[in-house]
PDB file of C-alpha atoms in Angstrom:
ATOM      1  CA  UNK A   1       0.000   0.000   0.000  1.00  0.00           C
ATOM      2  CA  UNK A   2       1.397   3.388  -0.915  1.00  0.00           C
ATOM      3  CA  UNK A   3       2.285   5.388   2.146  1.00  0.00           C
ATOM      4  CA  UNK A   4       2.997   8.872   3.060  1.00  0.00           C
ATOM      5  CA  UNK A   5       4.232   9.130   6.731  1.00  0.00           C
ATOM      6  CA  UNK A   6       4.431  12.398   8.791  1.00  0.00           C
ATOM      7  CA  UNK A   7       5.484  13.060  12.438  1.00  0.00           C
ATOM      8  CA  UNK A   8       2.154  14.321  13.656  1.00  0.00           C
ATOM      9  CA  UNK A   9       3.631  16.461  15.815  1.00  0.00           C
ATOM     10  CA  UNK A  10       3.075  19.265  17.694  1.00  0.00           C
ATOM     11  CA  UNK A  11       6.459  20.614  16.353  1.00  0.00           C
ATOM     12  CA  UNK A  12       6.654  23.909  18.562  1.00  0.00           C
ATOM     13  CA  UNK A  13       8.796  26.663  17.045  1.00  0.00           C
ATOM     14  CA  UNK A  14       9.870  29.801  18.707  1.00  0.00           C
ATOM     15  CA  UNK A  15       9.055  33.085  16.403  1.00  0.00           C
ATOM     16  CA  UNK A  16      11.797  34.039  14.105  1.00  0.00           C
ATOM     17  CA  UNK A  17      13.483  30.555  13.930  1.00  0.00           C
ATOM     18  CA  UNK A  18      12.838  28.104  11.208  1.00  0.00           C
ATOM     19  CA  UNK A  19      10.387  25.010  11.417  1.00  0.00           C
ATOM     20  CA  UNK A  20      11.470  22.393   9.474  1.00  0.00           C
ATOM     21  CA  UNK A  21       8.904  19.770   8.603  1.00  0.00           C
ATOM     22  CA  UNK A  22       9.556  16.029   7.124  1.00  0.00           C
ATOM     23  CA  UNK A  23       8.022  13.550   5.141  1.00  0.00           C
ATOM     24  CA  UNK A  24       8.565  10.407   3.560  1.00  0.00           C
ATOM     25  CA  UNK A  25       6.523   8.243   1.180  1.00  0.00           C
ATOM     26  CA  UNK A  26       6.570   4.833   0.018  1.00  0.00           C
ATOM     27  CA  UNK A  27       5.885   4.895  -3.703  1.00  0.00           C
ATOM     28  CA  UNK A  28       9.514   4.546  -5.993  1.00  0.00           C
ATOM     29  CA  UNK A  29       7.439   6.130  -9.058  1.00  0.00           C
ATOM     30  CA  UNK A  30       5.924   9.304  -7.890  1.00  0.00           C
ATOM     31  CA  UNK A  31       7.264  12.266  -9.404  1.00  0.00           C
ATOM     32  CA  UNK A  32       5.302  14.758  -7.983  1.00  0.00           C
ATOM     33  CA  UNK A  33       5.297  16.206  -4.296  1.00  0.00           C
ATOM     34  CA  UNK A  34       3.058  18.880  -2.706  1.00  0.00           C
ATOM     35  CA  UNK A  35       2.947  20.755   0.451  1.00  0.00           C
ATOM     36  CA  UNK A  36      -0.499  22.484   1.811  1.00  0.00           C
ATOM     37  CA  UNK A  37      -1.200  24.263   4.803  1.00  0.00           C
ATOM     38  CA  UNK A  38      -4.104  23.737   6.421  1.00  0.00           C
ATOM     39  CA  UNK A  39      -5.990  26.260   9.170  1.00  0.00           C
ATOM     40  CA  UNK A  40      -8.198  24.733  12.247  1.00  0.00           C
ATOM     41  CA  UNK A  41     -11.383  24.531  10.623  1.00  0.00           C
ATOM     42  CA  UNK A  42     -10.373  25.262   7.541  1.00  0.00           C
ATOM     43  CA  UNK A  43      -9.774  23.694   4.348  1.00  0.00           C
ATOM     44  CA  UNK A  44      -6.147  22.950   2.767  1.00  0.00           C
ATOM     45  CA  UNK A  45      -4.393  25.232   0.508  1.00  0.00           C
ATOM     46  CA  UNK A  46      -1.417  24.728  -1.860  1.00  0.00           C
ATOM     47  CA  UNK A  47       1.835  26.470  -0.584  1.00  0.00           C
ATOM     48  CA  UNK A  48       4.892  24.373  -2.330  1.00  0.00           C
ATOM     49  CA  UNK A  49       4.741  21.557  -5.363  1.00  0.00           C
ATOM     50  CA  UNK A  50       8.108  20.245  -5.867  1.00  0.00           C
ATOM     51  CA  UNK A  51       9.044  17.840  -9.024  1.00  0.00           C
ATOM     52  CA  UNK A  52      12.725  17.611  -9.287  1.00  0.00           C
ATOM     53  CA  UNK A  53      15.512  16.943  -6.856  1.00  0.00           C
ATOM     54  CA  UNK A  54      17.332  19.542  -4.642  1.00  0.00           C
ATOM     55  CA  UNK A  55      15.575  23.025  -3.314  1.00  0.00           C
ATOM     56  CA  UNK A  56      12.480  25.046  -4.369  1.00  0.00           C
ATOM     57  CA  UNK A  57      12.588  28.350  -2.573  1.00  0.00           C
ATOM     58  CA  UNK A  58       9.495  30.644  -2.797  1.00  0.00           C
ATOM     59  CA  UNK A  59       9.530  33.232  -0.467  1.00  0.00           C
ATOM     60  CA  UNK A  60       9.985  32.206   3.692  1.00  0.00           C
ATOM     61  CA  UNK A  61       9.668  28.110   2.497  1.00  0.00           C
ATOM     62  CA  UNK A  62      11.918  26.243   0.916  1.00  0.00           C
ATOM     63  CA  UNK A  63      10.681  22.554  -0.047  1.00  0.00           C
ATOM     64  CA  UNK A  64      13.376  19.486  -0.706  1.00  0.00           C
ATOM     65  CA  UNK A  65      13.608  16.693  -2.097  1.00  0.00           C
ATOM     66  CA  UNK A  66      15.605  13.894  -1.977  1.00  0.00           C
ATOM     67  CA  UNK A  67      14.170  10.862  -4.415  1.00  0.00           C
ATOM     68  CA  UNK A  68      16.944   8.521  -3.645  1.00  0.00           C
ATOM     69  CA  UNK A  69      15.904   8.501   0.521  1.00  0.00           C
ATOM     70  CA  UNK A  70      12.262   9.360  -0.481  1.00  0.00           C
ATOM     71  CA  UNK A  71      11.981  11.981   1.327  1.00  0.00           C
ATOM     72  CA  UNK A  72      10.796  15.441   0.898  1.00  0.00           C
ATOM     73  CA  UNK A  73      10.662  18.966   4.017  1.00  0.00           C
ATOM     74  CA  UNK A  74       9.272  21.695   4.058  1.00  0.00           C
ATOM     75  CA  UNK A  75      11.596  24.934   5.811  1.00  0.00           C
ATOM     76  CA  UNK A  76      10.037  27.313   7.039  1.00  0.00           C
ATOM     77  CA  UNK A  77      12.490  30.611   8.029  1.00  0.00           C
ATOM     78  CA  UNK A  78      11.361  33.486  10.155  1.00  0.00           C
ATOM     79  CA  UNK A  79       8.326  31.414  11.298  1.00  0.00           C
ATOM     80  CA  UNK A  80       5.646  34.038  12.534  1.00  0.00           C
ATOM     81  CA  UNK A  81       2.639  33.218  14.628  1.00  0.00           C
ATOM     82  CA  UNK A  82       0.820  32.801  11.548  1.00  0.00           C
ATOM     83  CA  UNK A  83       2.594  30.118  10.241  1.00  0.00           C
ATOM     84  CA  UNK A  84       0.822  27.929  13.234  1.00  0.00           C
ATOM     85  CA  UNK A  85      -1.189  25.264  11.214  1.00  0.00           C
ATOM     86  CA  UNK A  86      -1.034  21.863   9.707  1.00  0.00           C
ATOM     87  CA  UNK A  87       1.000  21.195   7.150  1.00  0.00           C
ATOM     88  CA  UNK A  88      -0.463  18.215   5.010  1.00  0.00           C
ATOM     89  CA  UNK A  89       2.332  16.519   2.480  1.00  0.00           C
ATOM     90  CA  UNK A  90       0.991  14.747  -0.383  1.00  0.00           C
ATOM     91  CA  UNK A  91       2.226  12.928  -3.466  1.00  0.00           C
ATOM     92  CA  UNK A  92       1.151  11.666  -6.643  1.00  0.00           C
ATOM     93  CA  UNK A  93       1.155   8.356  -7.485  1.00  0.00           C
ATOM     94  CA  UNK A  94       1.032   7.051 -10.999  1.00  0.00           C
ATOM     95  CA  UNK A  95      -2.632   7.039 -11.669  1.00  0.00           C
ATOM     96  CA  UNK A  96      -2.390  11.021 -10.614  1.00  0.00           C
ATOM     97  CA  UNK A  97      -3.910  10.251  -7.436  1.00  0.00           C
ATOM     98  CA  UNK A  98      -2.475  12.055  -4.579  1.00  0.00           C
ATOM     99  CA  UNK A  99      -1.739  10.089  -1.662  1.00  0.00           C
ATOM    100  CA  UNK A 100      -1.654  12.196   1.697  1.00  0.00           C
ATOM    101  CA  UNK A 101       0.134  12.108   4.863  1.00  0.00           C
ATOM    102  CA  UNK A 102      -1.716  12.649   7.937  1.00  0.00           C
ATOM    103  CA  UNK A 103      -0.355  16.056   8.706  1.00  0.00           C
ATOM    104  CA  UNK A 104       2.085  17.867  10.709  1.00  0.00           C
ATOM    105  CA  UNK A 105       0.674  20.653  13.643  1.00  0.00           C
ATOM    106  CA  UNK A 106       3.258  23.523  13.878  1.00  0.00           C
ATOM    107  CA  UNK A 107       2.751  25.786  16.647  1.00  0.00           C
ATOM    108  CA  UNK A 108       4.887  29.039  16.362  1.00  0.00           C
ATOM    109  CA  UNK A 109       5.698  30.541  20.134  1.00  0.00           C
ATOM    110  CA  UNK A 110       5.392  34.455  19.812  1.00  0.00           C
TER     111      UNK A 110
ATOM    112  CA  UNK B   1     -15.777  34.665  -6.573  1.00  0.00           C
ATOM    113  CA  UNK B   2     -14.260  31.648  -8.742  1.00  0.00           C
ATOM    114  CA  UNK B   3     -14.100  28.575  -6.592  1.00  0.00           C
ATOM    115  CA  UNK B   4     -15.838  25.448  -5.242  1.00  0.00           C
ATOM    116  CA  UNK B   5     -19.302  25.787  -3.368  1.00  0.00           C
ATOM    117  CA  UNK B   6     -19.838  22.968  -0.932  1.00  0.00           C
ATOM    118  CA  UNK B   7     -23.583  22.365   0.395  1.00  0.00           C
ATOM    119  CA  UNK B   8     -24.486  22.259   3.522  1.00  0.00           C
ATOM    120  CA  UNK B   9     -21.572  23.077   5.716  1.00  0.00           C
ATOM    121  CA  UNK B  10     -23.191  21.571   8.373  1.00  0.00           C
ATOM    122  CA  UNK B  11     -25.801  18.877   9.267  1.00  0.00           C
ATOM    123  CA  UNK B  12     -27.018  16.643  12.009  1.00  0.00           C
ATOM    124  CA  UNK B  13     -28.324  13.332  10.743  1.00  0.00           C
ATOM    125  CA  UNK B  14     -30.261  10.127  12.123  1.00  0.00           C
ATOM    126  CA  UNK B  15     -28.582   7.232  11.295  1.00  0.00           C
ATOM    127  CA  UNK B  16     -30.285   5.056   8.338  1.00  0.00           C
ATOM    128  CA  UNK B  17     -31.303   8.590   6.691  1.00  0.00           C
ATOM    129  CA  UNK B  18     -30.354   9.310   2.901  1.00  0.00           C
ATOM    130  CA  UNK B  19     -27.913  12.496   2.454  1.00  0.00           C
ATOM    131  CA  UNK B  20     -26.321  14.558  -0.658  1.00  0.00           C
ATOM    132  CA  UNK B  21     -24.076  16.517  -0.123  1.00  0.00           C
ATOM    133  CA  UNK B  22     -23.598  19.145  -3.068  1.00  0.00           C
ATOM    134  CA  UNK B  23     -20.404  20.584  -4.618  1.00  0.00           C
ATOM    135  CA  UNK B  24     -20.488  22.853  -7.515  1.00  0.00           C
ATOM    136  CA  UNK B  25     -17.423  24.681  -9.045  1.00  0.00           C
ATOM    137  CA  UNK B  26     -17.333  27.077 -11.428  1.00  0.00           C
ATOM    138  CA  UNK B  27     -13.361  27.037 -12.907  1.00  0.00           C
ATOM    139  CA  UNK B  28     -14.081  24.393 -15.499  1.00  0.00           C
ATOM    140  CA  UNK B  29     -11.854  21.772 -14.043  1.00  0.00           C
ATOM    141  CA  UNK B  30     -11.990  18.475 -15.340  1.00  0.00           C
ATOM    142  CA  UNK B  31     -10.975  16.633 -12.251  1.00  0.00           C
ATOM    143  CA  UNK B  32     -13.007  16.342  -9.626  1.00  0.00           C
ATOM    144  CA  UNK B  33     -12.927  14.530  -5.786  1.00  0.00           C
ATOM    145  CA  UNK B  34     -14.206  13.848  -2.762  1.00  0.00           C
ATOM    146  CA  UNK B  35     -12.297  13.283   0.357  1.00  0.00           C
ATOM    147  CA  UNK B  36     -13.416  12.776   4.304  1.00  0.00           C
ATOM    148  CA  UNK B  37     -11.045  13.826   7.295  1.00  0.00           C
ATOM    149  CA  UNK B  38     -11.148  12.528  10.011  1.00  0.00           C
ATOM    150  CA  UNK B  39      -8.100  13.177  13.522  1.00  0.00           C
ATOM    151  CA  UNK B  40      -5.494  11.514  13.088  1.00  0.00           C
ATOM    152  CA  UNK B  41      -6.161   9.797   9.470  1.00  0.00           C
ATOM    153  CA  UNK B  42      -5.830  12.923   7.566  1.00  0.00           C
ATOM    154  CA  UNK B  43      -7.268  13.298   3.611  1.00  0.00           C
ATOM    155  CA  UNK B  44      -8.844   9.730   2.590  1.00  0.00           C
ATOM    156  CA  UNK B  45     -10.301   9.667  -1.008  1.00  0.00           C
ATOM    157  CA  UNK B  46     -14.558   8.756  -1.100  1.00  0.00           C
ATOM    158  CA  UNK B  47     -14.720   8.643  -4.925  1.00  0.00           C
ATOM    159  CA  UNK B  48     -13.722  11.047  -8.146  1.00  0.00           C
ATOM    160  CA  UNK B  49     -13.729  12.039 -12.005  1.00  0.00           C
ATOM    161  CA  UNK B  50     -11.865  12.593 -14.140  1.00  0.00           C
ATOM    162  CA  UNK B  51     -13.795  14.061 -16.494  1.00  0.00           C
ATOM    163  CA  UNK B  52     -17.735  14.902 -16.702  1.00  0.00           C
ATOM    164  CA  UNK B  53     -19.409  11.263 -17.233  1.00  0.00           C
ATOM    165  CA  UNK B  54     -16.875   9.213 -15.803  1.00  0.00           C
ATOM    166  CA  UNK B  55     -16.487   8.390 -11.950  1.00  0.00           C
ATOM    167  CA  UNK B  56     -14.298   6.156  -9.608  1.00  0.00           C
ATOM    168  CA  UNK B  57     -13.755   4.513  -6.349  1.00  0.00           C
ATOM    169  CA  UNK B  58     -10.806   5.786  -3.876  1.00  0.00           C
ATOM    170  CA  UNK B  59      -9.764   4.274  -0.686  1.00  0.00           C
ATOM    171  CA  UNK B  60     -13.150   4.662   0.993  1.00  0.00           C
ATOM    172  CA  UNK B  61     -16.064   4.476  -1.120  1.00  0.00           C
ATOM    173  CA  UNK B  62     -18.360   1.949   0.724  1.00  0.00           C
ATOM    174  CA  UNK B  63     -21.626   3.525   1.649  1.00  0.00           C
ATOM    175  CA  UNK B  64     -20.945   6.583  -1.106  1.00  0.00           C
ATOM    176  CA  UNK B  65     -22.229   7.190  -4.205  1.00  0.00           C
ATOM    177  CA  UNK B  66     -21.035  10.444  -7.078  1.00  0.00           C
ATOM    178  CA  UNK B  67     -22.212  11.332 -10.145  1.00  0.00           C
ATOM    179  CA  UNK B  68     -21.107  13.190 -12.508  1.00  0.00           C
ATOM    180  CA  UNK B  69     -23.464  14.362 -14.932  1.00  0.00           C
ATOM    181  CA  UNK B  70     -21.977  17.748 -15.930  1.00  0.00           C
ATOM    182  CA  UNK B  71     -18.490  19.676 -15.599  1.00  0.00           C
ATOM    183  CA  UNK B  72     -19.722  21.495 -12.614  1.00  0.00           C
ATOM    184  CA  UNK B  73     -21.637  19.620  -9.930  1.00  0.00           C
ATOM    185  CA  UNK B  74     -20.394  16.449  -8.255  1.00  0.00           C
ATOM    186  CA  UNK B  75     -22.429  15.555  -5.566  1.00  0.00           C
ATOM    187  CA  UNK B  76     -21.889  12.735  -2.670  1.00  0.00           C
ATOM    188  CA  UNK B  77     -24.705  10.719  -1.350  1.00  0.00           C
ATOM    189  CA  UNK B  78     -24.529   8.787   1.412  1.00  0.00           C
ATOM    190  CA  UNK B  79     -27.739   6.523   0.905  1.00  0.00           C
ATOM    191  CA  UNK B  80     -28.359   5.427   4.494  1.00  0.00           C
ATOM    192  CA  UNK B  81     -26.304   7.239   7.139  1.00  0.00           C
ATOM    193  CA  UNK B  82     -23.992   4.861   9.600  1.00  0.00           C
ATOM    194  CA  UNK B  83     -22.190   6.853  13.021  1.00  0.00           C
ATOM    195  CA  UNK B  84     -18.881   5.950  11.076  1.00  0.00           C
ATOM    196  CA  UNK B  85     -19.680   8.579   8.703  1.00  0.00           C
ATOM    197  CA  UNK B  86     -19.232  11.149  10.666  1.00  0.00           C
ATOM    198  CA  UNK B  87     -16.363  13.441   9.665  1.00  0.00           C
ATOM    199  CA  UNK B  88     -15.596  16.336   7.503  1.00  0.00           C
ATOM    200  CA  UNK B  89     -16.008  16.003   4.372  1.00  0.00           C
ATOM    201  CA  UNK B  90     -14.014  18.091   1.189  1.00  0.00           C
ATOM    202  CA  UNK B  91     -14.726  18.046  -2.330  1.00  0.00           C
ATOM    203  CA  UNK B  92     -12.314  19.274  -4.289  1.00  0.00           C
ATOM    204  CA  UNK B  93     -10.902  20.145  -7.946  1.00  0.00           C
ATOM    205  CA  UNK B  94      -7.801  20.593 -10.495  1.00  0.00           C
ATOM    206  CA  UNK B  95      -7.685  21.536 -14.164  1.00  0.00           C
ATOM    207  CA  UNK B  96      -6.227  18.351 -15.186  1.00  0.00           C
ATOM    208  CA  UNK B  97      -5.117  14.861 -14.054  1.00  0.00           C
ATOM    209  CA  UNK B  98      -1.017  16.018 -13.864  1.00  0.00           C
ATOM    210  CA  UNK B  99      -1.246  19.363 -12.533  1.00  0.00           C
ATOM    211  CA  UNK B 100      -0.244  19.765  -9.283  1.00  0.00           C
ATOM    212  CA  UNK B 101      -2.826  22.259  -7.062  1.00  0.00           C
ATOM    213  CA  UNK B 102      -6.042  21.120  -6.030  1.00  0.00           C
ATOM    214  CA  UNK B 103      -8.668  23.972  -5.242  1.00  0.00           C
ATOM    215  CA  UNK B 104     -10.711  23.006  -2.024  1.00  0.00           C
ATOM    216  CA  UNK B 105     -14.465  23.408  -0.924  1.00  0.00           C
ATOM    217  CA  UNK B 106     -15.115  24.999   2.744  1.00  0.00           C
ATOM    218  CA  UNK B 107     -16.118  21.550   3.744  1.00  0.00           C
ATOM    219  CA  UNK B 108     -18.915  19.894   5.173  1.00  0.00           C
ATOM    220  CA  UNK B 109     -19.148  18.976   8.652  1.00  0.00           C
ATOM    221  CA  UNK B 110     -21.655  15.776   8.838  1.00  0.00           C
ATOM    222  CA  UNK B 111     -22.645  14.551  12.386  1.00  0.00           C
ATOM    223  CA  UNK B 112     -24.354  11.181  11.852  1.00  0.00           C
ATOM    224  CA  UNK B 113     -26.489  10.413  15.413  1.00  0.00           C
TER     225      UNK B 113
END
């Protein structure tokens, strides 16, 4: 069964430090690797894709990927209180499905 | 506002009771899903489509139906209500099977009694 595993957390960062936030997944062929952010009560939002190897910075976050370990983090830098939310990491296996980990709660400490 | 429109947000039902819930979008994505989250399981697929006419099971689809008669509307019914269905429920859309960002519905919070 394809797998995406998260620590569930909470991961509690102090403001102004960076939260970094893991993920690996089971599936050899997926090529495609997305990071959302989702508020309590809310529903999930795109903030990183990632489809290659090595960083993708975009602002404060920086996703990586490592293909070879499986493995794929979200950085967060000069995390601000409103940063604190769960971040959901999902991949796509090769029937375009994405597969989702069970999320990650990141509290940032003003 | 473009988006998806998810019907109702929230409802109460008695268990062995028939339920749609409704999910219209209006960005003329192909792709369409339905997921339920639930602590500590996160985003489990109910059923999609790929395209207007055609539908399929995910990881969770017993006691769920979808249809897909048009681009637009893809609506869930649960045709008679167990406690186990209680959860949060999230339709959701992309342009096309390999593009990456999935556009969300508010979701539907469904309390099964």
């Amino acid at each position: 069964q394809k797998e995406v595993e998260q620590n569930s957390g909470p991961l509690s960062v102090p403001e102004g430090a960076i939260a970094s936030l893991n993920c690996t997944y089971s599936d050899r062929g997926s090529q495609s690797f997305f990071w959302y952010r989702q508020y309590s009560g809310k529903s999930p939002e795109l903030i990183m894709s990632i489809y290659s190897n090595g960083d993708k910075e975009d602002g404060r976050f920086t996703a990586q990927l490592n293909k070879a370990s499986q493995y794929v983090s979200l950085l967060i830098r000069d995390s601000q209180p409103s940063d604190s939310a769960t971040y959901l990491c999902a991949v796509n296996d090769s029937n375009y499905q994405l597969i989702w980990g069970a999320g990650t709660k990141l509290i940032i400490k003003p | 506002i473009a988006g998806i429109t998810q019907a109702p947000t929230s409802q109460i039902l008695a268990a062995g009771r028939r339920m749609t819930l409704r999910c219209t979008q209006d960005m003329r994505h192909n792709a369409m899903y339905w997921y339920r989250q639930d602590l500590g399981l996160g985003l489990r697929l109910i059923h999609y489509s790929n395209t207007a006419g055609t539908t399929g099971k995910g990881e969770v689809p017993d006691g769920y139906s979808v249809s897909r008669a048009n681009t637009d509307d893809f609506p869930l019914t649960l045709a008679s209500a167990v406690p186990s269905q209680t959860s949060v429920y999230f339709c959701a859309s992309k342009a096309g099977l390999n593009t990456g960002e999935l556009f969300f519905g508010e979701g539907s919070r469904l309390t099964v009694l």
